Amino acid sequence: MRILKACILFIPFIHAIPVNAQDSSLLKMLDDSIASVKKSVPVTGTFKGTKIINLQSVEAPAKNVLNFMIQHRFGTLNEGAYNLFGLDNATMRIGFDYGITNTLSIGVGRSTFEKMFDGYLKYKLIRQTEDNAVPVTADVVGGLYYNTLKYDSKPYLTDKYRTSYSAELLIARKFSRDFSLELTPVWIHDNLVATTADKNDLFALGLAGRLKVTRRISLTAEYNYLPTGQVNSVKVYNSFSAGVDIETGGHVFQLHVTNSQGMADPVFITQTTGSWGKGNIYFGFNVSRAFNVGKKPKPL
């Protein structure tokens, strides 16, 4: 009888040993699975807007999200006090970007500069992951631009000669929570150029960066290098811009200074005639707001 009682008391301990071992194994597998998921999570917030300043960024609206942006450039600082150092004059662009899918977006815009309409498609090729299995984010962008400014002395300016195209590869890496860089090779084709000395096909290289200084404030800068020998009929300068991004709820305010008046890609990359050294500096800002215009995804 004593032996039977001892066996009965010992049974729970016998069952406890394999159960605890199994629990430990399952917990370890669960932890490993969670760690694996965390490592494969895509990096977010490489930049805060679809534009860094003038350049396209690797950011794009998610599926069914409409992004509305106003870009504004005042006149140059060297216009003096009479024009309030450029504040009396301004050019602007209004644009809309829409996420068709989480990897494909479309954008349209209209600028007062040269009364230009623009449109583009942006497709995300790869996306940087937390574990650096994919070290960079890369997008490809194709753009179409149409100049509608009236020229009474140029009746030959048909639709064909008013049109330009662009192709860009955006390669960005978020090195840390606070620092990101983007490299952007650009090809631009103008159907019409000023003289035979100018190239119809132009190549440029953009470099941009973002440094986060507080939870809601970041410093940005970008430089677009246009190799010499492509535009010869007029003196052009490389576009350089610097600014501050301020996040306020659903809005992003981007304040900056730049030597480029135009905001469409062919304009600021290949037609910048302003010089920082001569005071041809434009103060401006971008303001963007995102709206969800489709059905929200169902929770998993």
mmCIF file with all atom_site columns, N, CA, C and O in Angstrom, residues 151-158:
data_model
loop_
_atom_site.group_PDB
_atom_site.id
_atom_site.type_symbol
_atom_site.label_atom_id
_atom_site.label_alt_id
_atom_site.label_comp_id
_atom_site.label_asym_id
_atom_site.label_entity_id
_atom_site.label_seq_id
_atom_site.pdbx_PDB_ins_code
_atom_site.Cartn_x
_atom_site.Cartn_y
_atom_site.Cartn_z
_atom_site.occupancy
_atom_site.B_iso_or_equiv
_atom_site.pdbx_formal_charge
_atom_site.auth_seq_id
_atom_site.auth_comp_id
_atom_site.auth_asym_id
_atom_site.auth_atom_id
_atom_site.pdbx_PDB_model_num
ATOM 1  N N  . TYR A 1 151 ? 4.459 80.873 -76.906 1.00 0.00 ? 151 TYR A N  1
ATOM 2  C CA . TYR A 1 151 ? 5.531 81.616 -77.544 1.00 0.00 ? 151 TYR A CA 1
ATOM 3  C C  . TYR A 1 151 ? 5.002 82.112 -78.892 1.00 0.00 ? 151 TYR A C  1
ATOM 4  O O  . TYR A 1 151 ? 4.918 81.349 -79.862 1.00 0.00 ? 151 TYR A O  1
ATOM 5  N N  . ASP A 1 152 ? 4.649 83.392 -78.987 1.00 0.00 ? 152 ASP A N  1
ATOM 6  C CA . ASP A 1 152 ? 4.107 83.926 -80.235 1.00 0.00 ? 152 ASP A CA 1
ATOM 7  C C  . ASP A 1 152 ? 5.118 83.874 -81.375 1.00 0.00 ? 152 ASP A C  1
ATOM 8  O O  . ASP A 1 152 ? 4.747 83.752 -82.551 1.00 0.00 ? 152 ASP A O  1
ATOM 9  N N  . SER A 1 153 ? 6.402 83.936 -81.033 1.00 0.00 ? 153 SER A N  1
ATOM 10 C CA . SER A 1 153 ? 7.448 83.948 -82.054 1.00 0.00 ? 153 SER A CA 1
ATOM 11 C C  . SER A 1 153 ? 7.949 82.548 -82.413 1.00 0.00 ? 153 SER A C  1
ATOM 12 O O  . SER A 1 153 ? 8.877 82.424 -83.210 1.00 0.00 ? 153 SER A O  1
ATOM 13 N N  . LYS A 1 154 ? 7.325 81.506 -81.820 1.00 0.00 ? 154 LYS A N  1
ATOM 14 C CA . LYS A 1 154 ? 7.789 80.142 -82.084 1.00 0.00 ? 154 LYS A CA 1
ATOM 15 C C  . LYS A 1 154 ? 6.605 79.244 -82.458 1.00 0.00 ? 154 LYS A C  1
ATOM 16 O O  . LYS A 1 154 ? 6.222 78.341 -81.719 1.00 0.00 ? 154 LYS A O  1
ATOM 17 N N  . PRO A 1 155 ? 6.024 79.479 -83.638 1.00 0.00 ? 155 PRO A N  1
ATOM 18 C CA . PRO A 1 155 ? 4.868 78.668 -84.043 1.00 0.00 ? 155 PRO A CA 1
ATOM 19 C C  . PRO A 1 155 ? 5.200 77.207 -84.299 1.00 0.00 ? 155 PRO A C  1
ATOM 20 O O  . PRO A 1 155 ? 4.294 76.372 -84.377 1.00 0.00 ? 155 PRO A O  1
ATOM 21 N N  . TYR A 1 156 ? 6.476 76.889 -84.447 1.00 0.00 ? 156 TYR A N  1
ATOM 22 C CA . TYR A 1 156 ? 6.901 75.514 -84.716 1.00 0.00 ? 156 TYR A CA 1
ATOM 23 C C  . TYR A 1 156 ? 6.851 74.635 -83.468 1.00 0.00 ? 156 TYR A C  1
ATOM 24 O O  . TYR A 1 156 ? 7.079 73.427 -83.556 1.00 0.00 ? 156 TYR A O  1
ATOM 25 N N  . LEU A 1 157 ? 6.550 75.211 -82.308 1.00 0.00 ? 157 LEU A N  1
ATOM 26 C CA . LEU A 1 157 ? 6.552 74.424 -81.071 1.00 0.00 ? 157 LEU A CA 1
ATOM 27 C C  . LEU A 1 157 ? 5.278 73.572 -80.992 1.00 0.00 ? 157 LEU A C  1
ATOM 28 O O  . LEU A 1 157 ? 4.298 73.915 -80.347 1.00 0.00 ? 157 LEU A O  1
ATOM 29 N N  . THR A 1 158 ? 5.309 72.448 -81.663 1.00 0.00 ? 158 THR A N  1
ATOM 30 C CA . THR A 1 158 ? 4.206 71.495 -81.618 1.00 0.00 ? 158 THR A CA 1
ATOM 31 C C  . THR A 1 158 ? 4.312 70.668 -80.334 1.00 0.00 ? 158 THR A C  1
ATOM 32 O O  . THR A 1 158 ? 5.255 70.821 -79.540 1.00 0.00 ? 158 THR A O  1
#
